[in-house]
Amino acid sequence: MLVHVPGPWSPLLGRLALSEIPYKNLILAPLFVLIVLVGLALVGWITKRGLWGYLWREWFTTVDHKKLGIMYIFLGLVMLFRGFIDGLMIRTQQMLAVGPGDNGIKAMGAIHGYLTPFHFGQIYSAHGLIMILLAATPLLVGLMNIIVPLQIGARDMAFPYLNALGFWITAAGAALIMISLFVGDFSHNGWFGYAPIFEMSYSPGVGVDYWIWTLELIALGTTLGSINFLATVVKMRAPGMTWGRLPVFTWSAVSANIIALTSFPCLQVALALVGADRYLGTHFFTAGFGGNLMLYTNLFWLWGHPEVYFVILPAFGMLGEIIPTFSEKPLFGYVAMVLATFAIAGVSWIVWLHHFFTMGMGPYVSTEFSVATMLVGIPTGVKVFNWAFTMYRGRISYTAAMHWALGALFLLLIGGLTGMMLSIPAINYMVHNSVFVVAHFHMMLLCIVYAVFGAVIYWWPKVFGFRLNEAWGKIMFWLFSAGTALVFIPMFMLGFMGETRRLDWPFDPHWAGLFDVQEFGIAIYVLSVVSFVVLLFVSIRDRAKERVGADAWGTSRSLEWLTDSPVPFYNFAMVPEINARDEVAWRREHGFLDIRPDHYKAIHMPNNTPVALYIGATLFLLGFALTWRIWWLSGIALLATVALMIWRSAKGDPGYVISAEEIARLDREARQKMPVDGGDTVPVGGFAGGQIMAYSREVSDQDRSHRGPKSW
Amino acid sequence: MSHGHVNPIDHPEVQMASRRGYMTGFILASVLMALATFLVSSHALPPFALLLAIMACAGFAVIAQVYFLLHIDISEHNIWNTVALVAFIPLFVITIGLTWWMFSQLYLRTMPMIPGMPGMH
């Protein structure tokens, strides 16, 4: 061991010991029993139904971008629930603990409320980390995974295996943070970490180590994914899909992934240096010995702010798809929208310092970053006006997805205006570290959550072939919105009243009423979670009634609505030829929507592989072993990871070919299963320009791969 | 996926790679890192000179890695590498430059003078 760790250490188990399992904790022990029981029931049910083979073949080993996207979203929703429970616990603690005196629940060992400060610290740290990196990020990456290849007319991502690898590494990160609930502790010093509190001398436990390796794994998974997205959009577009015709969601995915690709390495380096401090005994971020603790904050937010825009830009892209569809108008100001997206992405690199205005770098630096931060308001304003002008005199249908999109606009307005306030250093000094800031960024992140729920409802029929229940979607929206208002309006007020963030004991009795309101709000959030489950249940029960054709909403615009619902595993029976910016709207307008290919070509598809899952497992082991300093296991896990990667690279994947006849049969069957869109309208078509090309002439994959810079 | 029938070895970016290039990059980067570690651990220079020396080492290591390992240059064969370079330089200047500026202002206010550093008073 290079750094002396306090407490026992053995070569076999490292710092791991039975005493690290909190079986005496009155919350964690019953929760553990519950999770084991539910897990056993689930395993028993899968075994009884004989589903293991199906799960292994169709899901665990898949490289299909749609299935990986669904798994990303599933992971994101599970972690959103976990983060929500953390939020519920934070709210309950503050409601119980508020006021003077000794009001704690003695059985829990708490002086105030029901949680000890150490436990409370772990909860808010896990809440922040999970919500940003394991809920918002997988939800958005999952949606991009499903939709981006469909919107550009590709058969899959550019690197299907890399896609699976990115997912399983992210899942390994999620598993690591989940296991920290029951084995050892999690970090207690905030989701972004404070130097030098995370140093060994101040945080001797394993919590910070869990935090380091969880973040490292997620960062690795997301970086791999961003490479894949960029390569896909650059190289895999269907013929005719010029840059000027790219749907806005794909544009937002491009900008977001440029940010991810260039910023996540900063996080990895920052955390690797924290790791070096904790494991090797260096002094990068210590308070003495030449260390610079402010450098950590700088490096972290150098990633942190671009990351904020990495999560908001795809959400903006989703609004840019939902709003035109339900306004029956093309998006207002497409070019301005794309430019605004890239302006936000560009500015994301020069504003990170507004996260620590109070550090004391003086007026000149603060002014620069203050002005840069205010600049963000311009492209964001352009976007908001574009959405508003899209709706202006449109034929708006208030579907559930549109409810969520409009809700996102309201939250963006509140979050954006409070953000403008915070960008002024003088105001920032006043409210720094108060719950006003917390309420502000929750508005922004909830804007993302609203857009994600809208997008899930909007694209659900494309992925599964049936629409979600509209009524329950709206009930969930109103419950969720009521919860949002009741939790965060009091939080803004408390911020002005001087409540600092992360208080395990809010001492001022004047705050009590507002905490009660917040607790009431979170109870309504609980109802909205229940209504989400009901929404899924009701929709799946009534799926036959809500079965839709390719164009699920009847007014959709971009290319993903051209292919069948649910999308077949090969995406498009024939790669479509793109004629216009809103291809499906253009085809509907000219009566070409129902044109099916008259001939088919063989399709080359990648094989499934379990290697990505194995690498996820070995990387999870590596993170776990490093956390507990089990050196032999770390070595084996690292070697196994490298060996698997080299073995897979050397083996390659020849893929398999589906013959043209097989595609013709599959396409015919898919068409028969779908109801006809539009029902009674006869597709009378005509186009003044003469002949159109609905499907590309040469799409045999052999031809595609040899394609030069020539036009099609 | 649509590239399955093409031998990956034939790709231009793979053809450009050479064992010699990788070895040169690896050795150069390792030597520069070892040099920086040696300078710091032996306190071979006064503090501010040390700072400049390891910064120079880091700069050369970046160039070695970017050129020899990532093959990022301005050749016409690999236009996307050039694009990556063009995107990288402003980001590098912004992040390192603004950090530098911020810390120089911060140090004026919060830190004791580093021996040998000009402009500190």
Tab-separated table of C-alpha atoms in Angstrom, chain A residues 18 20-38 89 107-108 115 119 178-185:
chain	number	residue	atom	x	y	z
A	18	LEU	CA	-18.162	-7.704	7.637
A	20	GLU	CA	-18.593	-2.504	6.628
A	21	ILE	CA	-22.069	-3.839	5.923
A	22	PRO	CA	-24.508	-1.577	7.780
A	23	TYR	CA	-26.844	-4.324	8.974
A	24	LYS	CA	-27.681	-2.354	12.121
A	25	ASN	CA	-28.907	0.694	10.226
A	26	LEU	CA	-32.660	1.007	10.605
A	27	ILE	CA	-33.119	2.231	7.023
A	28	LEU	CA	-30.550	0.282	5.082
A	29	ALA	CA	-31.040	-3.141	6.682
A	30	PRO	CA	-34.779	-3.443	5.897
A	31	LEU	CA	-34.145	-1.912	2.475
A	32	PHE	CA	-31.497	-4.538	1.821
A	33	VAL	CA	-33.883	-7.319	2.827
A	34	LEU	CA	-36.580	-5.808	0.588
A	35	ILE	CA	-34.263	-5.525	-2.398
A	36	VAL	CA	-33.031	-9.099	-1.935
A	37	LEU	CA	-36.615	-10.362	-1.745
A	38	VAL	CA	-37.719	-8.386	-4.805
A	89	MET	CA	-35.193	11.594	2.281
A	107	ALA	CA	-33.235	5.102	17.664
A	108	MET	CA	-31.536	6.355	14.514
A	115	LEU	CA	-30.526	11.077	9.798
A	119	HIS	CA	-25.591	9.762	6.464
A	178	MET	CA	-25.818	1.202	-5.895
A	179	ILE	CA	-23.583	-1.280	-4.085
A	180	SER	CA	-22.183	1.553	-1.991
A	181	LEU	CA	-25.581	1.603	-0.271
A	182	PHE	CA	-24.994	-1.757	1.325
A	183	VAL	CA	-21.216	-2.224	1.348
A	184	GLY	CA	-19.376	0.621	3.018
A	185	ASP	CA	-20.342	4.274	2.634
